[in-house]
Structures are given as structure tokens and as C-alpha cells.
Short mmCIF file of C-alpha atoms in Angstrom, two decimals:
data_model
loop_
_atom_site.label_atom_id
_atom_site.label_comp_id
_atom_site.label_asym_id
_atom_site.label_seq_id
_atom_site.Cartn_x
_atom_site.Cartn_y
_atom_site.Cartn_z
CA MET X 1 123.73 54.55 54.07
CA GLN X 2 124.43 51.03 52.80
CA ARG X 3 125.39 52.27 49.32
CA ILE X 4 127.82 54.85 50.78
CA PHE X 5 129.40 52.23 53.05
CA TYR X 6 130.04 49.80 50.19
CA SER X 7 131.56 52.57 48.07
CA TRP X 8 133.92 53.34 50.93
CA ILE X 9 135.15 49.72 50.98
CA GLN X 10 135.55 49.50 47.20
CA ILE X 11 138.23 52.18 47.00
CA LYS X 12 140.87 50.03 48.71
CA VAL X 13 143.27 48.53 46.16
CA PHE X 14 146.05 46.05 46.76
CA SER X 15 148.65 44.41 44.55
CA VAL X 16 149.99 40.87 44.72
CA GLY X 17 153.04 40.26 42.58
CA THR X 18 152.34 41.82 39.21
CA ARG X 19 148.56 41.74 39.36
CA SER X 20 146.34 44.38 40.87
CA LYS X 21 142.87 43.72 42.16
CA THR X 22 140.12 45.89 43.57
CA LYS X 23 138.31 44.64 46.65
CA CYS X 24 134.57 44.55 46.30
CA PRO X 25 132.14 43.27 48.94
CA THR X 26 130.44 39.99 48.10
CA CYS X 27 128.46 39.23 51.28
CA HIS X 28 127.86 40.47 54.80
CA ASP X 29 126.27 39.51 58.11
CA VAL X 30 125.48 41.39 61.33
CA ASN X 31 125.93 39.84 64.78
CA LEU X 32 122.47 40.32 66.29
CA LEU X 33 123.62 38.97 69.66
CA THR X 34 126.19 41.72 70.35
CA ARG X 35 124.59 44.72 68.69
CA SER X 36 124.11 47.89 70.72
CA LYS X 37 123.64 51.61 70.17
CA GLU X 38 127.42 52.12 70.13
CA CYS X 39 128.64 49.05 68.23
CA VAL X 40 127.43 46.70 65.52
CA GLN X 41 129.71 43.85 64.51
CA LEU X 42 129.43 43.58 60.74
CA LEU X 43 131.38 40.95 58.79
CA VAL X 44 132.01 41.78 55.13
CA GLY X 45 133.47 39.20 52.72
CA THR X 46 135.35 40.49 49.68
CA THR X 47 136.32 39.30 46.22
CA ASP X 48 139.96 38.81 47.24
CA GLY X 49 139.18 36.30 50.02
CA GLN X 50 139.45 38.59 53.02
CA ILE X 51 136.85 39.09 55.74
CA HIS X 52 136.58 42.47 57.44
CA LEU X 53 135.06 42.96 60.87
CA ILE X 54 133.64 46.48 60.80
CA ASN X 55 131.68 48.79 63.08
CA PRO X 56 129.62 50.84 60.60
CA LEU X 57 128.28 53.12 63.35
CA LYS X 58 131.75 54.55 63.95
CA TRP X 59 133.12 53.89 60.43
CA GLU X 60 136.01 51.79 61.74
CA PHE X 61 137.71 48.56 60.73
CA ILE X 62 138.10 46.36 63.81
CA ARG X 63 140.03 43.49 62.21
CA THR X 64 140.84 41.82 58.89
CA TYR X 65 140.86 38.03 58.62
CA ASN X 66 142.96 36.14 56.04
CA GLU X 67 144.98 39.32 55.55
CA THR X 68 148.14 37.46 54.52
CA TYR X 69 146.22 34.86 52.45
CA ALA X 70 147.61 32.13 54.72
CA ILE X 71 144.58 29.87 54.15
CA GLU X 72 145.28 27.74 51.07
CA GLY X 73 142.63 28.26 48.41
CA ALA X 74 141.13 31.15 50.36
CA ASP X 75 142.44 33.79 47.98
CA ASN X 76 139.22 33.26 46.02
CA ALA X 77 136.09 35.33 46.57
CA VAL X 78 134.14 34.91 49.78
CA THR X 79 130.71 33.60 48.81
CA CYS X 80 129.03 33.57 52.22
CA VAL X 81 129.80 34.70 55.75
CA LYS X 82 127.46 34.00 58.69
CA TRP X 83 127.66 34.35 62.44
CA ILE X 84 127.07 31.06 64.28
CA PRO X 85 123.62 31.39 65.93
CA GLY X 86 123.94 32.15 69.65
CA SER X 87 127.68 32.86 69.41
CA ASP X 88 129.30 36.22 69.96
CA ASN X 89 132.74 35.22 68.65
CA GLN X 90 132.38 32.52 65.96
CA PHE X 91 131.46 32.75 62.31
CA ILE X 92 131.63 30.48 59.28
CA VAL X 93 132.97 31.47 55.87
CA SER X 94 132.71 29.79 52.49
CA TYR X 95 134.89 30.58 49.49
CA SER X 96 134.34 30.16 45.76
CA ALA X 97 136.87 27.31 45.92
CA LEU X 98 134.26 25.43 48.06
CA ILE X 99 136.24 25.69 51.30
CA PRO X 100 134.09 26.16 54.44
CA LEU X 101 135.96 27.52 57.48
CA LEU X 102 134.97 28.17 61.07
CA GLN X 103 136.64 31.29 62.47
CA ARG X 104 136.88 32.75 65.98
CA LEU X 105 137.12 36.45 66.74
CA LYS X 106 140.54 37.67 67.81
CA PHE X 107 141.06 41.15 69.13
#
């Protein structure tokens, strides 16, 4: 299941200016506090600096963070993404440019 899910994410391609880049997952974390039989909040960091909040049980994207690359220096690969222990709406992200960020869920 995990291999199929990652292949599904890899097929998305975007272009910025004249360069084209394929998104590949670099890290992931599951929110153990909010998991249920119907929903699992899975954060997936990608090589282009975006973080996707996904429910793999229903194969749906819930939200994309840093979609417009508004965070300076955050267009580099996500190296780690972790839910804050005991929190159902906060996670921390680090980028290859050594920028740690605390994010809050927005629906």
C-alpha cells in the first residue's frame, strides 16, 4: 500500500518559470492523536518544499502548505515533518536550507 501511495504522489509535475520539477516525497508523519477508522492525517513533505496533508484511507488531498512558495528559502526540499506531540493541529517542518517552521492546520 505504501509503495502505491508514493507512486501516486510522484506523478504530479509542476513548472516554475522555465524549469520543470517532479515532486517526490521526502518524509512523512501520521497524527496519532486524531487517527480513526475513517480518517488518518498524514503529512508528506516533498522535494519542492511543499507539505501535503493527506487522508490515505480515502485517497484525498486535504490541504497543501507552502503552495505558492511564499516562505523565503522554503522552495528547497522538506527534510523532516513531525506533528507536535499532544497537538491535533500543529506540526514542525525543516527544509534543506536549514529553516525550521512551526505550522498550524487551516481548513
